[in-house]
């Protein structure tokens, strides 16, 4: 559900097919800054879980 948001589009909703259509539409109008910010955020989360476990 978050992939369209990471790509800089609106939020996905509905079932899997509607979500895939939202992702396809988002890929046509990719906001590279949003993708970069999402990727960096994801990397920070993964690194934090690995190096600073609870």
Coordinates of N, CA and C in Angstrom, one line a residue:
X1 N 0.8 -1.2 0.0 CA 0.0 0.0 0.0 C 0.9 1.3 0.0
X2 N 2.1 1.2 0.4 CA 3.0 2.3 0.5 C 3.8 2.6 -0.8
X3 N 3.9 1.7 -1.7 CA 4.7 1.8 -2.9 C 4.3 3.0 -3.7
X4 N 3.0 3.2 -4.0 CA 2.6 4.5 -4.7 C 3.0 5.7 -4.0
X5 N 3.0 5.7 -2.7 CA 3.4 6.9 -1.9 C 4.9 7.2 -2.1
X6 N 5.7 6.1 -2.0 CA 7.1 6.2 -2.2 C 7.5 6.7 -3.6
X7 N 6.7 6.3 -4.6 CA 6.9 6.8 -5.9 C 6.4 8.2 -6.2
X8 N 5.8 8.8 -5.2 CA 5.4 10.2 -5.3 C 4.0 10.3 -5.8
X9 N 3.2 9.3 -5.8 CA 1.8 9.3 -6.3 C 0.9 9.2 -5.1
X10 N -0.4 9.2 -5.4 CA -1.4 9.0 -4.3 C -1.3 7.7 -3.7
X11 N -2.0 7.5 -2.6 CA -2.0 6.2 -1.9 C -2.8 5.2 -2.6
X12 N -2.3 4.0 -2.6 CA -3.0 2.9 -3.2 C -4.2 2.5 -2.4
X13 N -5.2 1.9 -3.0 CA -6.4 1.5 -2.2 C -7.0 0.3 -2.9
X14 N -7.8 -0.4 -2.2 CA -8.5 -1.5 -2.9 C -7.8 -2.8 -2.8
X15 N -8.1 -3.7 -3.8 CA -7.5 -5.0 -3.8 C -6.2 -5.0 -4.5
X16 N -5.6 -6.2 -4.7 CA -4.3 -6.3 -5.3 C -4.3 -5.7 -6.7
X17 N -5.3 -6.0 -7.5 CA -5.2 -5.5 -8.9 C -5.3 -4.0 -9.0
X18 N -6.1 -3.4 -8.1 CA -6.2 -1.9 -8.1 C -4.9 -1.3 -7.6
X19 N -4.2 -2.0 -6.6 CA -2.9 -1.5 -6.2 C -1.9 -1.6 -7.3
X20 N -1.9 -2.7 -8.0 CA -0.9 -2.8 -9.1 C -1.2 -1.8 -10.2
X21 N -2.4 -1.5 -10.5 CA -2.7 -0.4 -11.4 C -2.2 1.0 -10.9
X22 N -2.4 1.2 -9.6 CA -1.9 2.5 -9.0 C -0.3 2.5 -9.1
X23 N 0.3 1.4 -8.9 CA 1.8 1.4 -9.0 C 2.2 1.6 -10.5
X24 N 1.5 1.0 -11.4 CA 1.8 1.2 -12.8 C 1.6 2.6 -13.2
X25 N 0.6 3.3 -12.8 CA 0.3 4.7 -13.1 C 1.4 5.6 -12.4
X26 N 1.8 5.2 -11.2 CA 2.8 6.0 -10.5 C 4.2 5.9 -11.2
X27 N 4.5 4.7 -11.8 CA 5.7 4.6 -12.5 C 5.8 5.5 -13.7
X28 N 4.7 5.9 -14.3 CA 4.7 6.8 -15.4 C 5.1 8.2 -15.0
X29 N 4.9 8.6 -13.8 CA 5.2 9.9 -13.3 C 6.0 9.9 -12.0
X30 N 7.1 9.2 -12.1 CA 8.0 9.0 -10.9 C 8.6 10.3 -10.5
X31 N 8.5 10.6 -9.2 CA 9.2 11.7 -8.6 C 10.5 11.1 -8.0
X32 N 11.6 11.4 -8.7 CA 12.9 10.8 -8.3 C 13.3 11.2 -6.9
X33 N 13.0 12.4 -6.5 CA 13.3 12.9 -5.1 C 12.5 12.0 -4.1
X34 N 11.3 11.7 -4.4 CA 10.5 10.9 -3.4 C 11.0 9.5 -3.4
X35 N 11.4 8.9 -4.5 CA 12.0 7.6 -4.6 C 13.3 7.6 -3.8
X36 N 14.1 8.6 -3.9 CA 15.4 8.6 -3.2 C 15.1 8.7 -1.7
X37 N 14.2 9.6 -1.3 CA 13.9 9.7 0.1 C 13.4 8.5 0.7
X38 N 12.5 7.8 0.0 CA 11.9 6.5 0.4 C 13.0 5.4 0.6
X39 N 13.9 5.4 -0.4 CA 15.0 4.4 -0.4 C 15.9 4.6 0.8
X40 N 16.3 5.9 1.0 CA 17.2 6.2 2.2 C 16.5 5.9 3.5
X41 N 15.2 6.2 3.6 CA 14.4 6.0 4.8 C 14.4 4.5 5.1
X42 N 14.1 3.7 4.1 CA 14.1 2.2 4.2 C 15.5 1.7 4.6
X43 N 16.5 2.2 4.0 CA 17.9 1.8 4.4 C 18.2 2.1 5.9
X44 N 17.7 3.2 6.3 CA 18.0 3.6 7.7 C 17.2 2.7 8.7
X45 N 16.0 2.4 8.3 CA 15.2 1.5 9.1 C 15.8 0.1 9.2
X46 N 16.2 -0.5 8.1 CA 16.9 -1.8 8.0 C 18.2 -1.8 8.8
X47 N 19.0 -0.7 8.6 CA 20.2 -0.7 9.4 C 20.0 -0.5 10.9
X48 N 19.0 0.3 11.3 CA 18.7 0.4 12.7 C 18.3 -0.9 13.3
X49 N 17.5 -1.6 12.6 CA 17.1 -2.9 13.2 C 18.2 -3.9 13.3
X50 N 19.2 -3.8 12.4 CA 20.3 -4.7 12.4 C 21.3 -4.4 13.5
X51 N 21.7 -3.1 13.5 CA 22.7 -2.6 14.4 C 22.3 -2.1 15.8
X52 N 21.0 -1.9 15.9 CA 20.4 -1.4 17.2 C 19.2 -2.2 17.6
X53 N 19.3 -3.5 17.8 CA 18.1 -4.3 18.1 C 17.5 -3.9 19.5
X54 N 16.3 -4.3 19.7 CA 15.7 -3.9 20.9 C 16.5 -4.5 22.1

